[in-house]
Tab-separated table of C-alpha atoms and ligand atoms in Angstrom:
chain	number	residue	atom	x	y	z
A	27	MET	CA	-24.480	-20.302	-35.788
A	28	ARG	CA	-24.930	-19.325	-32.160
A	29	HIS	CA	-22.953	-22.415	-31.131
A	30	LEU	CA	-20.142	-21.547	-33.446
A	31	THR	CA	-19.885	-18.053	-31.983
A	32	LEU	CA	-19.686	-19.476	-28.466
A	33	ILE	CA	-16.972	-21.953	-29.437
A	34	LEU	CA	-14.954	-19.211	-31.088
A	35	ALA	CA	-15.294	-16.980	-28.043
A	36	LEU	CA	-14.127	-19.744	-25.700
A	37	ALA	CA	-11.192	-20.523	-27.944
A	38	LEU	CA	-10.085	-16.903	-27.756
A	39	VAL	CA	-9.959	-16.718	-23.959
A	40	PRO	CA	-6.726	-18.663	-23.346
A	41	ALA	CA	-4.967	-16.802	-26.152
A	42	LEU	CA	-5.878	-13.430	-24.672
A	43	GLU	CA	-4.725	-14.453	-21.202
A	44	ALA	CA	-1.386	-15.656	-22.522
A	45	GLU	CA	-0.872	-12.407	-24.386
A	46	ALA	CA	-1.690	-10.314	-21.308
A	47	ALA	CA	0.805	-12.264	-19.235
A	48	GLU	CA	3.560	-11.615	-21.740
A	49	THR	CA	3.166	-7.839	-21.735
A	50	SER	CA	4.171	-7.386	-18.106
A	51	GLY	CA	6.508	-8.794	-15.508
A	52	THR	CA	6.430	-9.656	-11.816
A	53	VAL	CA	8.678	-8.369	-9.053
A	54	ARG	CA	8.723	-10.449	-5.919
A	55	GLY	CA	10.985	-11.445	-3.104
A	56	THR	CA	11.704	-11.182	0.562
A	57	VAL	CA	12.631	-8.296	2.804
A	58	THR	CA	14.792	-8.664	5.894
A	59	VAL	CA	14.624	-5.747	8.304
A	60	THR	CA	17.693	-5.940	10.538
A	61	LYS	CA	17.313	-5.629	14.307
A	62	GLN	CA	13.528	-5.854	14.155
A	63	LYS	CA	11.238	-8.554	15.526
A	64	SER	CA	9.321	-8.823	12.272
A	65	ASN	CA	9.912	-8.391	8.555
A	66	ALA	CA	6.250	-7.528	8.057
A	67	ASN	CA	4.929	-4.096	7.085
A	68	ALA	CA	7.819	-3.023	4.889
A	69	VAL	CA	6.635	-0.992	1.904
A	70	ILE	CA	7.870	-1.830	-1.605
A	71	SER	CA	7.495	0.900	-4.201
A	72	ILE	CA	8.394	0.441	-7.875
A	73	GLU	CA	8.777	3.886	-9.371
A	74	ALA	CA	9.506	5.536	-12.702
A	75	PRO	CA	8.844	9.038	-14.016
A	76	GLY	CA	5.379	9.652	-15.406
A	77	LEU	CA	3.624	6.485	-14.287
A	78	ALA	CA	-0.159	6.630	-14.521
A	79	PHE	CA	-2.187	5.795	-11.431
A	80	THR	CA	-5.865	5.974	-10.548
A	81	PRO	CA	-7.207	6.365	-7.017
A	82	PRO	CA	-9.822	3.745	-6.114
A	83	ALA	CA	-13.454	4.780	-6.620
A	84	GLU	CA	-14.361	3.693	-3.093
A	85	PRO	CA	-12.689	4.931	0.111
A	86	VAL	CA	-9.945	2.744	1.574
A	87	ARG	CA	-10.742	1.866	5.172
A	88	ILE	CA	-8.592	2.081	8.279
A	89	ASP	CA	-10.294	0.593	11.311
A	90	GLN	CA	-9.866	1.918	14.830
A	91	LYS	CA	-10.379	-1.295	16.746
A	92	GLY	CA	-8.982	-2.574	20.037
A	93	PHE	CA	-7.355	0.851	20.421
A	94	ARG	CA	-5.195	0.220	17.385
A	95	PHE	CA	-5.308	1.314	13.773
A	96	ILE	CA	-5.872	-1.654	11.465
A	97	PRO	CA	-4.014	-1.998	9.191
A	98	HIS	CA	-0.859	-0.477	10.584
A	99	ILE	CA	0.422	0.416	7.100
A	100	THR	CA	-1.713	1.612	4.197
A	101	VAL	CA	-0.247	2.425	0.788
A	102	ALA	CA	-2.234	4.696	-1.502
A	103	VAL	CA	-1.851	6.884	-4.587
A	104	PRO	CA	-2.592	10.635	-4.611
A	105	GLY	CA	-6.307	11.345	-4.673
A	106	THR	CA	-7.202	8.343	-2.500
A	107	THR	CA	-9.839	8.825	0.192
A	108	ILE	CA	-9.102	7.047	3.449
A	109	ARG	CA	-12.106	6.383	5.692
A	110	PHE	CA	-11.385	5.994	9.419
A	111	LEU	CA	-14.008	3.910	11.237
A	112	ASN	CA	-14.336	3.984	15.021
A	113	ASN	CA	-15.023	0.365	15.983
A	114	ASP	CA	-14.316	0.847	19.700
A	115	PRO	CA	-16.603	1.721	22.626
A	116	GLU	CA	-14.730	4.998	23.201
A	117	PRO	CA	-14.193	8.078	21.036
A	118	HIS	CA	-11.154	8.292	18.771
A	119	ASN	CA	-9.341	11.106	17.024
A	120	VAL	CA	-7.018	11.222	14.018
A	121	TYR	CA	-4.352	13.799	13.422
A	122	SER	CA	-1.158	13.838	11.364
A	123	PRO	CA	1.781	16.160	12.067
A	124	GLU	CA	3.166	15.699	8.530
A	125	GLY	CA	-0.218	16.074	6.877
A	126	ARG	CA	-1.183	19.015	9.108
A	127	TYR	CA	-4.737	17.788	9.537
A	128	ASN	CA	-6.864	16.936	12.534
A	129	LEU	CA	-10.109	15.147	11.719
A	130	GLY	CA	-11.616	15.794	15.156
A	131	THR	CA	-13.033	13.283	17.622
A	132	TRP	CA	-15.889	10.923	16.862
A	133	PRO	CA	-17.842	8.166	18.625
A	134	THR	CA	-18.406	4.445	18.038
A	135	GLY	CA	-19.691	3.534	14.603
A	136	GLU	CA	-18.898	6.868	12.959
A	137	THR	CA	-16.355	7.538	10.244
A	138	ARG	CA	-14.228	10.440	9.089
A	139	ASP	CA	-12.718	10.759	5.611
A	140	HIS	CA	-9.493	12.335	4.485
A	141	VAL	CA	-8.281	12.688	0.901
A	142	PHE	CA	-4.522	12.254	0.485
A	143	GLU	CA	-3.552	14.590	-2.349
A	144	LYS	CA	0.240	14.578	-2.098
A	145	PRO	CA	2.904	11.850	-1.950
A	146	GLY	CA	4.640	11.298	1.369
A	147	ILE	CA	4.729	9.309	4.588
A	148	PHE	CA	1.985	10.405	6.960
A	149	THR	CA	1.758	9.168	10.535
A	150	GLN	CA	-1.769	8.763	11.851
A	151	LEU	CA	-2.104	9.493	15.558
A	152	CYS	CA	-4.938	9.703	18.090
A	153	ASN	CA	-4.769	12.497	20.652
A	154	ILE	CA	-6.820	10.445	23.144
A	155	HIS	CA	-4.752	7.233	22.947
A	156	PRO	CA	-1.045	8.031	22.570
A	157	ASP	CA	-0.147	4.409	21.743
A	158	MET	CA	-2.212	4.421	18.552
A	159	LEU	CA	-0.078	4.745	15.425
A	160	ALA	CA	-0.526	4.004	11.753
A	161	TYR	CA	1.121	5.123	8.532
A	162	VAL	CA	-0.377	6.149	5.222
A	163	VAL	CA	2.317	6.005	2.543
A	164	VAL	CA	1.244	7.877	-0.587
A	165	LEU	CA	3.166	6.855	-3.716
A	166	GLU	CA	2.992	8.145	-7.278
A	167	THR	CA	2.996	4.634	-8.712
A	168	PRO	CA	0.419	1.878	-9.070
A	169	HIS	CA	3.138	-0.745	-8.445
A	170	PHE	CA	3.571	-1.330	-4.721
A	171	ALA	CA	3.257	-3.938	-1.980
A	172	VAL	CA	3.478	-4.345	1.782
A	173	THR	CA	5.400	-7.336	3.126
A	174	ASP	CA	3.511	-10.057	4.973
A	175	GLY	CA	4.512	-11.735	8.234
A	176	ALA	CA	7.224	-13.708	6.452
A	177	GLY	CA	8.661	-10.578	4.819
A	178	THR	CA	7.566	-11.648	1.347
A	179	PHE	CA	6.002	-9.481	-1.321
A	180	GLU	CA	4.805	-9.750	-4.910
A	181	VAL	CA	3.973	-7.038	-7.423
A	182	LYS	CA	2.379	-8.337	-10.613
A	183	GLY	CA	1.541	-6.535	-13.825
A	184	VAL	CA	4.590	-4.280	-14.037
A	185	PRO	CA	5.209	-3.087	-17.612
A	186	PRO	CA	8.725	-3.829	-18.916
A	187	GLY	CA	11.267	-1.137	-18.221
A	188	LYS	CA	13.724	0.346	-15.766
A	189	TYR	CA	12.478	1.336	-12.344
A	190	LEU	CA	13.711	2.570	-9.019
A	191	LEU	CA	12.670	0.149	-6.304
A	192	TRP	CA	12.285	1.723	-2.887
A	193	ALA	CA	11.902	-0.426	0.223
A	194	TRP	CA	10.918	1.312	3.433
A	195	HIS	CA	10.283	0.299	7.024
A	196	GLU	CA	8.980	2.609	9.731
A	197	LYS	CA	12.115	2.173	11.863
A	198	LYS	CA	14.550	2.636	8.965
A	199	ASP	CA	15.503	5.068	6.213
A	200	GLY	CA	15.017	2.338	3.631
A	201	LEU	CA	16.917	1.357	0.530
A	202	GLU	CA	16.841	2.076	-3.179
A	203	ARG	CA	17.778	-0.202	-6.023
A	204	GLU	CA	17.590	0.111	-9.798
A	205	ILE	CA	15.724	-2.789	-11.345
A	206	THR	CA	14.786	-3.874	-14.846
A	207	VAL	CA	11.475	-5.604	-15.413
A	208	GLU	CA	11.079	-7.852	-18.446
A	209	ALA	CA	7.846	-9.018	-20.048
A	210	GLY	CA	6.744	-12.486	-18.983
A	211	LYS	CA	9.534	-12.789	-16.413
A	212	VAL	CA	9.760	-12.816	-12.643
A	213	LEU	CA	12.392	-10.710	-10.934
A	214	ASP	CA	13.233	-12.354	-7.607
A	215	LEU	CA	14.845	-10.090	-5.011
A	216	ASP	CA	16.365	-10.563	-1.573
A	217	LEU	CA	16.354	-7.163	0.079
A	218	VAL	CA	17.930	-6.249	3.397
A	219	ILE	CA	16.889	-2.982	5.021
A	220	GLU	CA	19.723	-2.123	7.389
A	221	LYS	CA	19.700	1.650	7.718
B	26	LIG	CU1	-7.998	6.696	19.976
């Protein structure tokens, strides 16, 4: 009897996976950012009114290492805690003009947390090292991506429906496009951020 139960359970696994795949779609593609050296670090946001999102249970880390913020771009949903870790032999600071916060100055090995409650684009600066710059982009959607070095992105698990796709790069205003996601299908996009 125990064997039979196991066989039945195994037989169910592929069926469940196939069903899950059919209930959502994928949006992927490439981003070209004109007049920039790299197509990396463009943010893709797939938005619709009333989307549910859950901030991660654990803080999301931004490293201060080699006198840079790593990663350069972090995308989060409202309620996310970002933890800044000083991994350099000198003190660092974090402040954000848009966010109107200054987390103070702290030494090697210490961290400071900030909870991002509202959507927006928040520059992260260090008042000791003026070259340090990062962005935290807070989006009211769970469907987002950041382009890799080749400018490619992929967002899986998007429920079928109409969305506004927003593509943004730190040197540009970005672009908007209406898209329709279909269950079990891949929407392939070639996006050019000019302005
Ligand atoms: Cu610094």
